[in-house]
Short mmCIF file of C-alpha atoms and ligand atoms in Angstrom, two decimals:
data_model
loop_
_atom_site.label_atom_id
_atom_site.label_comp_id
_atom_site.label_asym_id
_atom_site.label_seq_id
_atom_site.Cartn_x
_atom_site.Cartn_y
_atom_site.Cartn_z
CA MET Q 7 138.77 88.78 93.50
CA ALA Q 8 134.98 88.77 93.01
CA ARG Q 9 132.91 88.35 96.16
CA ARG Q 10 131.02 85.07 96.29
CA ALA Q 11 127.33 84.69 97.16
CA LEU Q 12 125.40 81.47 97.81
CA ILE Q 13 121.62 81.66 97.35
CA THR Q 14 119.14 79.02 98.53
CA GLY Q 15 115.79 79.25 96.68
CA ILE Q 16 117.52 80.22 93.41
CA THR Q 17 114.69 78.63 91.36
CA GLY Q 18 112.10 80.87 93.05
CA GLN Q 19 110.93 84.39 92.24
CA ASP Q 20 113.24 86.20 94.65
CA GLY Q 21 116.25 83.99 93.92
CA SER Q 22 116.11 85.02 90.27
CA TYR Q 23 115.95 88.76 90.95
CA LEU Q 24 118.63 88.58 93.63
CA ALA Q 25 120.97 86.57 91.37
CA GLU Q 26 120.54 89.12 88.57
CA HIS Q 27 121.26 91.96 90.98
CA LEU Q 28 124.36 90.31 92.46
CA LEU Q 29 125.73 89.44 88.99
CA ARG Q 30 125.34 93.11 88.02
CA GLU Q 31 127.23 94.01 91.22
CA GLY Q 32 130.14 91.81 90.09
CA TYR Q 33 129.57 88.83 92.41
CA GLU Q 34 130.33 85.22 91.62
CA VAL Q 35 126.86 83.79 92.25
CA TRP Q 36 126.12 80.23 93.32
CA GLY Q 37 122.62 78.74 93.60
CA LEU Q 38 121.70 75.76 95.77
CA VAL Q 39 119.41 73.37 93.88
CA ARG Q 40 117.71 70.27 95.19
CA GLY Q 41 116.51 67.01 93.65
CA GLN Q 42 118.09 64.85 90.99
CA ALA Q 43 115.97 66.24 88.12
CA ASN Q 44 114.36 69.46 89.32
CA PRO Q 45 112.42 70.89 86.31
CA ARG Q 46 112.76 74.46 87.61
CA VAL Q 47 116.55 74.30 87.25
CA SER Q 48 116.24 74.68 83.46
CA ARG Q 49 114.59 78.05 84.05
CA VAL Q 50 117.63 79.16 86.05
CA ARG Q 51 120.00 77.82 83.40
CA GLN Q 52 118.18 79.81 80.68
CA LEU Q 53 117.71 83.09 82.50
CA LEU Q 54 120.82 83.11 84.69
CA GLN Q 55 123.54 81.56 82.58
CA ASP Q 56 126.35 82.96 84.74
CA VAL Q 57 125.02 81.42 87.95
CA ARG Q 58 126.88 78.32 89.15
CA LEU Q 59 124.86 75.55 90.73
CA VAL Q 60 125.61 73.39 93.73
CA ARG Q 61 123.41 70.53 94.90
CA GLY Q 62 121.87 70.67 98.36
CA ASP Q 63 118.63 70.56 100.35
CA LEU Q 64 117.51 72.48 103.42
CA LEU Q 65 116.34 69.12 104.81
CA ASP Q 66 119.86 67.68 104.67
CA GLN Q 67 122.48 69.11 107.05
CA GLY Q 68 125.41 67.35 105.40
CA SER Q 69 124.56 68.72 101.97
CA LEU Q 70 124.56 72.29 103.31
CA ILE Q 71 127.94 71.83 104.97
CA SER Q 72 129.33 70.43 101.69
CA ALA Q 73 127.86 73.35 99.73
CA VAL Q 74 129.39 75.95 102.05
CA GLU Q 75 132.75 74.13 101.97
CA LYS Q 76 132.69 73.99 98.18
CA VAL Q 77 131.53 77.55 97.47
CA GLN Q 78 133.41 79.34 100.31
CA PRO Q 79 130.88 82.18 100.14
CA ASP Q 80 131.27 85.69 101.52
CA GLU Q 81 127.48 86.03 101.73
CA VAL Q 82 124.68 83.45 102.11
CA TYR Q 83 121.08 84.37 101.27
CA ASN Q 84 118.60 81.83 102.68
CA LEU Q 85 115.51 82.21 100.47
CA GLY Q 86 114.57 78.52 100.25
CA ALA Q 87 111.24 77.68 101.91
CA ILE Q 88 107.80 76.17 101.57
CA SER Q 89 106.42 79.66 100.91
CA PHE Q 90 102.74 79.15 100.05
CA VAL Q 91 100.71 79.78 103.20
CA PRO Q 92 97.76 77.38 102.47
CA MET Q 93 100.20 74.52 101.88
CA SER Q 94 101.54 75.02 105.38
CA TRP Q 95 98.26 73.74 106.86
CA GLU Q 96 98.26 70.73 104.52
CA GLN Q 97 101.92 69.88 105.20
CA ALA Q 98 102.65 71.50 108.53
CA GLU Q 99 105.51 69.21 109.47
CA LEU Q 100 107.29 69.61 106.13
CA THR Q 101 106.85 73.38 106.43
CA ALA Q 102 108.41 73.32 109.91
CA GLU Q 103 111.32 71.24 108.58
CA VAL Q 104 112.09 73.32 105.48
CA THR Q 105 110.97 76.84 106.43
CA GLY Q 106 111.92 76.61 110.12
CA MET Q 107 114.56 73.93 110.73
CA GLY Q 108 116.16 74.73 107.35
CA VAL Q 109 117.32 78.03 108.87
CA LEU Q 110 118.98 76.18 111.74
CA ARG Q 111 120.73 73.81 109.32
CA MET Q 112 122.03 76.68 107.17
CA LEU Q 113 123.28 78.63 110.20
CA GLU Q 114 124.94 75.49 111.56
CA ALA Q 115 126.61 74.85 108.19
CA ILE Q 116 128.10 78.36 108.31
CA ARG Q 117 129.08 78.05 111.97
CA VAL Q 118 130.77 74.66 111.55
CA CYS Q 119 132.57 75.59 108.31
CA SER Q 120 133.82 78.83 109.90
CA GLY Q 121 135.03 77.09 113.07
CA ILE Q 122 132.83 79.31 115.25
CA THR Q 123 132.09 78.18 118.83
CA ALA Q 124 130.47 79.96 121.77
CA SER Q 125 133.91 80.69 123.24
CA ARG Q 126 135.55 81.50 119.90
CA GLY Q 127 133.06 83.83 118.24
CA ALA Q 128 133.03 84.99 114.65
CA GLY Q 129 135.78 87.41 113.74
CA SER Q 130 136.19 89.82 110.85
CA GLY Q 131 136.00 88.42 107.33
CA GLN Q 132 133.21 86.07 108.40
CA ILE Q 133 130.41 84.79 106.17
CA ARG Q 134 127.43 87.17 106.23
CA PHE Q 135 123.97 85.53 106.46
CA TYR Q 136 120.60 86.84 105.24
CA GLN Q 137 117.35 85.19 106.39
CA ALA Q 138 114.13 85.69 104.40
CA SER Q 139 111.75 86.59 107.23
CA SER Q 140 108.17 87.54 106.48
CA SER Q 141 105.42 89.99 107.40
CA GLU Q 142 103.33 86.82 107.98
CA MET Q 143 105.05 86.78 111.40
CA PHE Q 144 102.95 89.83 112.38
CA GLY Q 145 99.80 87.83 111.59
CA GLN Q 146 96.99 89.19 113.74
CA VAL Q 147 98.62 92.57 113.91
CA ARG Q 148 99.10 94.40 117.19
CA GLU Q 149 99.60 97.81 115.53
CA THR Q 150 99.50 99.42 112.09
CA PRO Q 151 101.80 100.08 110.35
CA GLN Q 152 104.17 97.29 111.41
CA ASN Q 153 107.83 98.03 112.16
CA GLU Q 154 110.88 96.15 113.53
CA ARG Q 155 109.53 96.41 117.10
CA THR Q 156 105.96 95.24 116.42
CA PRO Q 157 105.25 91.98 118.33
CA PHE Q 158 104.58 88.82 116.33
CA HIS Q 159 101.32 86.80 116.31
CA PRO Q 160 101.65 84.34 113.39
CA ARG Q 161 98.42 82.83 112.04
CA SER Q 162 99.63 79.82 110.03
CA PRO Q 163 102.18 76.99 110.36
CA TYR Q 164 104.18 78.96 107.76
CA GLY Q 165 104.14 82.11 109.92
CA VAL Q 166 105.16 80.09 112.98
CA ALA Q 167 108.05 78.44 111.10
CA LYS Q 168 109.25 81.84 109.83
CA THR Q 169 109.09 83.22 113.38
CA TYR Q 170 111.32 80.37 114.58
CA GLY Q 171 113.83 81.10 111.80
CA HIS Q 172 113.71 84.80 112.63
CA PHE Q 173 114.47 84.37 116.34
CA LEU Q 174 117.11 81.75 115.59
CA THR Q 175 118.93 84.16 113.26
CA GLN Q 176 118.85 86.78 116.02
CA ASN Q 177 120.07 84.17 118.50
CA TYR Q 178 123.08 83.15 116.37
CA ARG Q 179 123.99 86.82 116.09
CA GLU Q 180 123.81 87.22 119.86
CA SER Q 181 125.33 83.84 120.83
CA TYR Q 182 128.19 83.64 118.37
CA GLY Q 183 128.67 87.21 117.17
CA MET Q 184 127.75 86.08 113.66
CA TYR Q 185 126.81 88.62 111.00
CA ALA Q 186 123.27 87.25 110.63
CA VAL Q 187 120.30 89.45 109.69
CA SER Q 188 116.63 89.06 108.83
CA GLY Q 189 114.73 91.06 106.27
CA ILE Q 190 111.07 91.21 107.33
CA LEU Q 191 109.67 91.49 103.83
CA PHE Q 192 106.07 92.32 103.01
CA ASN Q 193 104.41 90.75 99.94
CA HIS Q 194 106.37 91.32 96.75
CA GLU Q 195 105.33 90.25 93.31
CA SER Q 196 106.37 90.21 89.66
CA PRO Q 197 105.69 88.41 86.38
CA ARG Q 198 107.87 85.62 87.85
CA ARG Q 199 105.57 85.11 90.86
CA GLY Q 200 104.25 81.57 91.35
CA ALA Q 201 100.78 81.07 89.82
CA GLU Q 202 99.33 80.00 93.21
CA PHE Q 203 99.76 83.44 94.85
CA VAL Q 204 96.84 85.84 94.55
CA THR Q 205 98.45 88.59 92.44
CA ARG Q 206 99.63 86.14 89.76
CA LYS Q 207 96.41 84.13 89.95
CA VAL Q 208 94.56 87.36 89.21
CA SER Q 209 96.89 88.55 86.41
CA LEU Q 210 96.73 85.12 84.76
CA GLY Q 211 92.95 85.00 85.26
CA VAL Q 212 92.54 88.41 83.63
CA ALA Q 213 94.74 87.37 80.69
CA ARG Q 214 92.78 84.12 80.19
CA ILE Q 215 89.44 85.94 80.26
CA LYS Q 216 90.67 88.70 77.93
CA LEU Q 217 91.93 86.10 75.42
CA GLY Q 218 88.69 84.06 75.62
CA LEU Q 219 90.42 81.12 77.37
CA ALA Q 220 88.25 81.34 80.53
CA ASP Q 221 85.02 82.96 81.62
CA GLU Q 222 85.41 83.21 85.41
CA LEU Q 223 88.01 83.59 88.16
CA ARG Q 224 87.39 81.92 91.53
CA LEU Q 225 88.89 83.69 94.55
CA GLY Q 226 88.73 83.48 98.35
CA ASN Q 227 88.73 86.39 100.80
CA LEU Q 228 88.49 89.69 98.90
CA GLU Q 229 88.69 91.83 102.06
CA ALA Q 230 92.23 90.86 103.17
CA ARG Q 231 94.69 93.74 102.82
CA ARG Q 232 98.34 93.48 101.85
CA ASP Q 233 101.27 95.83 101.29
CA TRP Q 234 102.32 94.76 97.76
CA GLY Q 235 105.63 95.81 96.16
CA PHE Q 236 107.85 94.76 93.24
CA ALA Q 237 110.20 91.80 93.87
CA GLY Q 238 113.14 93.43 92.05
CA ASP Q 239 113.13 96.30 94.56
CA TYR Q 240 113.09 93.85 97.48
CA ALA Q 241 116.04 91.82 96.14
CA ARG Q 242 118.06 95.05 96.12
CA ALA Q 243 117.12 95.57 99.79
CA MET Q 244 118.42 92.10 100.74
CA HIS Q 245 121.84 92.95 99.33
CA MET Q 246 121.87 96.40 100.99
CA MET Q 247 121.19 94.80 104.39
CA LEU Q 248 124.32 92.65 104.14
CA GLN Q 249 126.48 95.69 103.28
CA ALA Q 250 125.58 97.59 106.48
CA ALA Q 251 128.37 98.05 109.03
CA GLU Q 252 126.32 96.40 111.81
CA PRO Q 253 124.04 93.35 111.44
CA GLU Q 254 120.45 94.50 112.03
CA ASP Q 255 116.94 93.43 110.98
CA TYR Q 256 114.85 95.60 108.66
CA VAL Q 257 111.19 95.85 107.59
CA ILE Q 258 110.83 96.15 103.80
CA GLY Q 259 107.53 97.28 102.27
CA THR Q 260 105.90 100.24 100.55
CA GLY Q 261 103.84 101.70 103.40
CA ARG Q 262 100.63 101.41 101.34
CA THR Q 263 97.97 98.74 101.78
CA GLN Q 264 95.32 97.50 99.33
CA SER Q 265 92.57 94.89 99.57
CA VAL Q 266 92.36 91.85 97.30
CA ARG Q 267 89.19 93.50 95.94
CA GLU Q 268 91.21 96.60 94.97
CA LEU Q 269 93.84 94.36 93.37
CA VAL Q 270 91.14 92.65 91.31
CA GLU Q 271 89.59 95.97 90.28
CA ALA Q 272 92.98 97.33 89.16
CA ALA Q 273 93.95 94.16 87.25
CA PHE Q 274 90.67 93.78 85.36
CA GLY Q 275 90.68 97.53 84.75
CA ALA Q 276 94.17 97.32 83.22
CA ALA Q 277 92.71 94.98 80.58
CA GLY Q 278 89.55 97.06 80.08
CA LEU Q 279 87.32 94.49 81.84
CA ASP Q 280 84.64 94.83 84.55
CA TRP Q 281 85.71 92.43 87.34
CA GLU Q 282 82.20 92.00 88.76
CA ARG Q 283 81.17 90.07 85.63
CA TYR Q 284 83.86 87.41 86.12
CA VAL Q 285 84.96 87.01 89.75
CA VAL Q 286 83.30 84.24 91.78
CA CYS Q 287 83.82 84.16 95.55
CA ASP Q 288 84.58 80.64 96.69
CA GLN Q 289 84.33 79.81 100.41
CA ALA Q 290 86.61 76.80 99.87
CA LEU Q 291 89.49 79.22 99.16
CA HIS Q 292 89.21 80.97 102.55
CA ARG Q 293 91.92 80.08 105.10
CA PRO Q 294 91.48 78.48 108.55
CA ALA Q 295 92.96 81.66 110.06
CA GLU Q 296 93.43 84.82 107.99
CA VAL Q 297 95.91 87.67 108.21
CA ASP Q 298 93.50 90.57 107.68
CA LEU Q 299 95.78 93.57 107.35
CA LEU Q 300 99.45 94.11 106.58
CA CYS Q 301 101.03 97.53 106.10
CA ALA Q 302 104.75 98.22 106.49
CA ASP Q 303 106.55 101.04 108.19
CA PRO Q 304 109.84 100.89 106.20
CA LYS Q 305 111.32 104.04 107.81
CA LYS Q 306 114.39 102.26 109.24
CA ALA Q 307 115.36 100.84 105.82
CA ARG Q 308 114.85 104.24 104.23
CA THR Q 309 116.90 106.20 106.74
CA GLN Q 310 119.67 103.66 107.52
CA LEU Q 311 120.06 101.87 104.16
CA GLY Q 312 118.74 104.51 101.76
CA TRP Q 313 116.32 101.90 100.33
CA GLU Q 314 113.21 103.08 98.45
CA PRO Q 315 110.71 101.12 96.34
CA THR Q 316 110.63 102.25 92.69
CA VAL Q 317 107.43 100.58 91.41
CA THR Q 318 103.93 101.60 92.57
CA PHE Q 319 101.07 99.16 93.16
CA GLU Q 320 99.33 100.38 90.00
CA GLU Q 321 102.51 99.95 87.90
CA LEU Q 322 103.07 96.49 89.37
CA VAL Q 323 99.56 95.29 88.52
CA ALA Q 324 99.78 96.70 84.98
CA MET Q 325 103.22 95.06 84.51
CA MET Q 326 101.89 91.65 85.60
CA VAL Q 327 98.74 91.79 83.48
CA GLU Q 328 100.71 92.86 80.41
CA ALA Q 329 103.30 90.09 80.93
CA ASP Q 330 100.60 87.42 81.26
CA LEU Q 331 98.71 88.69 78.21
CA ASN Q 332 101.97 88.38 76.22
CA LEU Q 333 102.79 84.97 77.71
CA LEU Q 334 99.39 83.41 76.99
CA ALA Q 335 98.96 85.10 73.60
CA GLY Q 336 102.31 83.52 72.62
CA GLY Q 337 101.09 80.07 73.68
CA GLY Q 338 103.22 79.95 76.86
CA ASP Q 339 102.25 77.83 79.86
CA PRO Q 340 102.81 79.59 83.22
CA HIS Q 341 103.29 76.25 85.01
CA GLN Q 342 105.72 74.80 82.47
CA ASP Q 343 107.21 77.88 80.91
CA SER Q 344 110.98 77.92 81.05
CA SER Q 345 111.41 81.49 79.78
CA TRP Q 346 110.83 84.06 82.49
CA PRO Q 347 110.39 87.69 81.46
P1 NAP O 414 109.25 80.82 95.95
O1 NAP O 414 109.15 81.41 94.59
O2 NAP O 414 108.15 79.94 96.45
O3 NAP O 414 110.63 80.01 96.05
C1 NAP O 414 110.88 79.13 97.09
C2 NAP O 414 112.22 78.47 96.84
O4 NAP O 414 112.49 77.56 97.92
C3 NAP O 414 112.29 77.65 95.55
O5 NAP O 414 113.49 77.97 94.88
C4 NAP O 414 112.33 76.21 96.04
O6 NAP O 414 113.09 75.37 95.22
C5 NAP O 414 113.08 76.40 97.37
N1 NAP O 414 112.93 75.24 98.24
C6 NAP O 414 111.78 74.61 98.61
N2 NAP O 414 112.07 73.55 99.38
C7 NAP O 414 113.42 73.50 99.51
C8 NAP O 414 114.33 72.63 100.17
N3 NAP O 414 113.90 71.57 100.87
N4 NAP O 414 115.65 72.87 100.07
C9 NAP O 414 116.11 73.92 99.36
N5 NAP O 414 115.30 74.78 98.70
C10 NAP O 414 113.98 74.58 98.78
O7 NAP O 414 109.43 81.99 97.05
P2 NAP O 414 109.82 83.53 96.85
O8 NAP O 414 108.57 84.31 96.65
O9 NAP O 414 110.94 83.65 95.90
O10 NAP O 414 110.31 83.88 98.34
C11 NAP O 414 111.67 83.69 98.72
C12 NAP O 414 111.73 83.60 100.24
O11 NAP O 414 111.23 84.79 100.82
C13 NAP O 414 110.92 82.47 100.86
O12 NAP O 414 111.64 82.01 101.99
C14 NAP O 414 109.64 83.14 101.29
O13 NAP O 414 109.05 82.42 102.35
C15 NAP O 414 110.16 84.49 101.73
N6 NAP O 414 109.24 85.61 101.62
C16 NAP O 414 108.61 85.86 100.44
C17 NAP O 414 107.77 86.96 100.33
C18 NAP O 414 107.05 87.28 99.04
O14 NAP O 414 106.11 88.08 99.08
N7 NAP O 414 107.49 86.74 97.91
C19 NAP O 414 107.59 87.81 101.44
C20 NAP O 414 108.27 87.52 102.61
C21 NAP O 414 109.10 86.44 102.71
P3 NAP O 414 112.48 74.18 94.29
O15 NAP O 414 112.48 74.73 92.91
O16 NAP O 414 113.47 73.10 94.49
O17 NAP O 414 111.12 73.87 94.82
O1 G4F O 415 99.10 85.86 97.59
P1 G4F O 415 98.87 85.13 98.85
O2 G4F O 415 98.75 83.66 98.78
O3 G4F O 415 100.05 85.59 99.82
P2 G4F O 415 100.23 85.56 101.42
O4 G4F O 415 99.42 84.51 102.06
O5 G4F O 415 100.04 86.95 101.91
O6 G4F O 415 101.76 85.13 101.56
C1 G4F O 415 102.77 85.68 100.72
O7 G4F O 415 103.31 86.82 101.33
C2 G4F O 415 103.98 86.57 102.58
C3 G4F O 415 104.46 87.92 103.10
O8 G4F O 415 103.45 88.54 103.82
C4 G4F O 415 105.11 85.62 102.33
F1 G4F O 415 105.79 85.40 103.49
C5 G4F O 415 104.57 84.31 101.78
O9 G4F O 415 105.65 83.42 101.50
C6 G4F O 415 103.81 84.59 100.50
O10 G4F O 415 104.75 85.03 99.52
O11 G4F O 415 97.55 85.67 99.58
C7 G4F O 415 97.34 87.05 99.83
C8 G4F O 415 95.91 87.28 100.32
C9 G4F O 415 95.50 86.35 101.48
O12 G4F O 415 94.85 87.12 102.44
C10 G4F O 415 94.51 85.38 100.85
O13 G4F O 415 93.50 84.90 101.74
O14 G4F O 415 95.01 86.98 99.24
C11 G4F O 415 93.90 86.26 99.76
N1 G4F O 415 93.28 85.49 98.68
C12 G4F O 415 91.98 85.63 98.27
N2 G4F O 415 91.71 84.75 97.30
C13 G4F O 415 93.84 84.52 97.96
C14 G4F O 415 92.87 84.05 97.08
N3 G4F O 415 95.09 84.01 97.97
C15 G4F O 415 95.40 83.03 97.09
N4 G4F O 415 96.64 82.53 97.06
N5 G4F O 415 94.44 82.51 96.22
C16 G4F O 415 93.16 82.98 96.19
O15 G4F O 415 92.32 82.51 95.43
#
């Protein structure tokens, strides 16, 4: 019988790549979707026709219990979150509820449905749980590069909520013997990335300027550095983590770091444009507290899981610029578009 996976955040970037990967691996894939008329669900229905959908919300404990009871998954991937860092200052409480408390509700749903208590721990054949932890937990970094033992110093309500979810996942593993792991993933991007994140904002900006649809691109802090990889590679890592004999946490990243300025240079360069003619620095886009430098040490994932990234930073930027040139030249709308590449 096919193994069954339940994914929260199926309408997001990572949910789509993970669902594709698991379908290729022969899984029966279920996606949790929220709302009574969520417009992003049509995107999932078009791209991922073999994915089954179940209604539920990370804010609603009962709905998660019902979803786990209905799907009877072998693996649960908790990707659902308020994931845009600036929004976490504007809606800090909602971020804590979805991105932080949502992890507790999902773990509780698994625990209750599996009949696990402190005295009767999880046995073999239990549901395996993956939590989408983030390099934002490192925040004001204590060392570079960052590995699984680097202390956390989150710099946003989002980072704090992720840190709660991370420690809670570890705690359920230790308290109940559950197979619960966190992937500490560094920034990963693709042509399916939300338009609010800097890589996609830049690739869309470049495409608009190249096609004569805009004449400037307003950005915030150009000096921040990130370790950017391709989302498809990172979805593969999530699955690999849940196949390991022992439940452990892993850092996933490329080990290279680039500044936003270097990203901009590469993206405009890919379209044959000089960025300095178009980019406007806007103080209003700076954050109350910035994460200045992220750079992964993914050695553990490489040696224990055999995971390697396959797409370089330069290839990723070129892929995103090309995809957005094609999208906009074809009259597509990145905010409405229901056909993902
Ligand atoms: P994304 O594109 O922003 O997707 C977020 C998903 O969360 C969407 O499917 C959204 O569904 C869902 N969601 C929001 N509120 C929810 C709720 N109340 N109940 C259930 N689902 C809800 O994010 P992503 O880039 O794919 O990232 C996936 C996960 O990895 C997130 O947890 C993110 O924080 C984490 N992460 C991402 C990165 C990265 O670089 N991409 C790095 C580290 C960690 P709707 O369509 O219903 O809004
Ligand atoms: O693309 P970003 O918004 O991503 P950020 O804040 O690093 O968070 C992403 O990666 C995390 C993993 O480390 C995830 F956990 C999280 O869910 C999300 O996927 O911003 C990247 C950098 C920041 O330093 C920001 O200040 O780009 C800088 N930046 C400069 N101008 C900008 C802009 N960011 C955005 N979004 N928009 C700008 O105009």
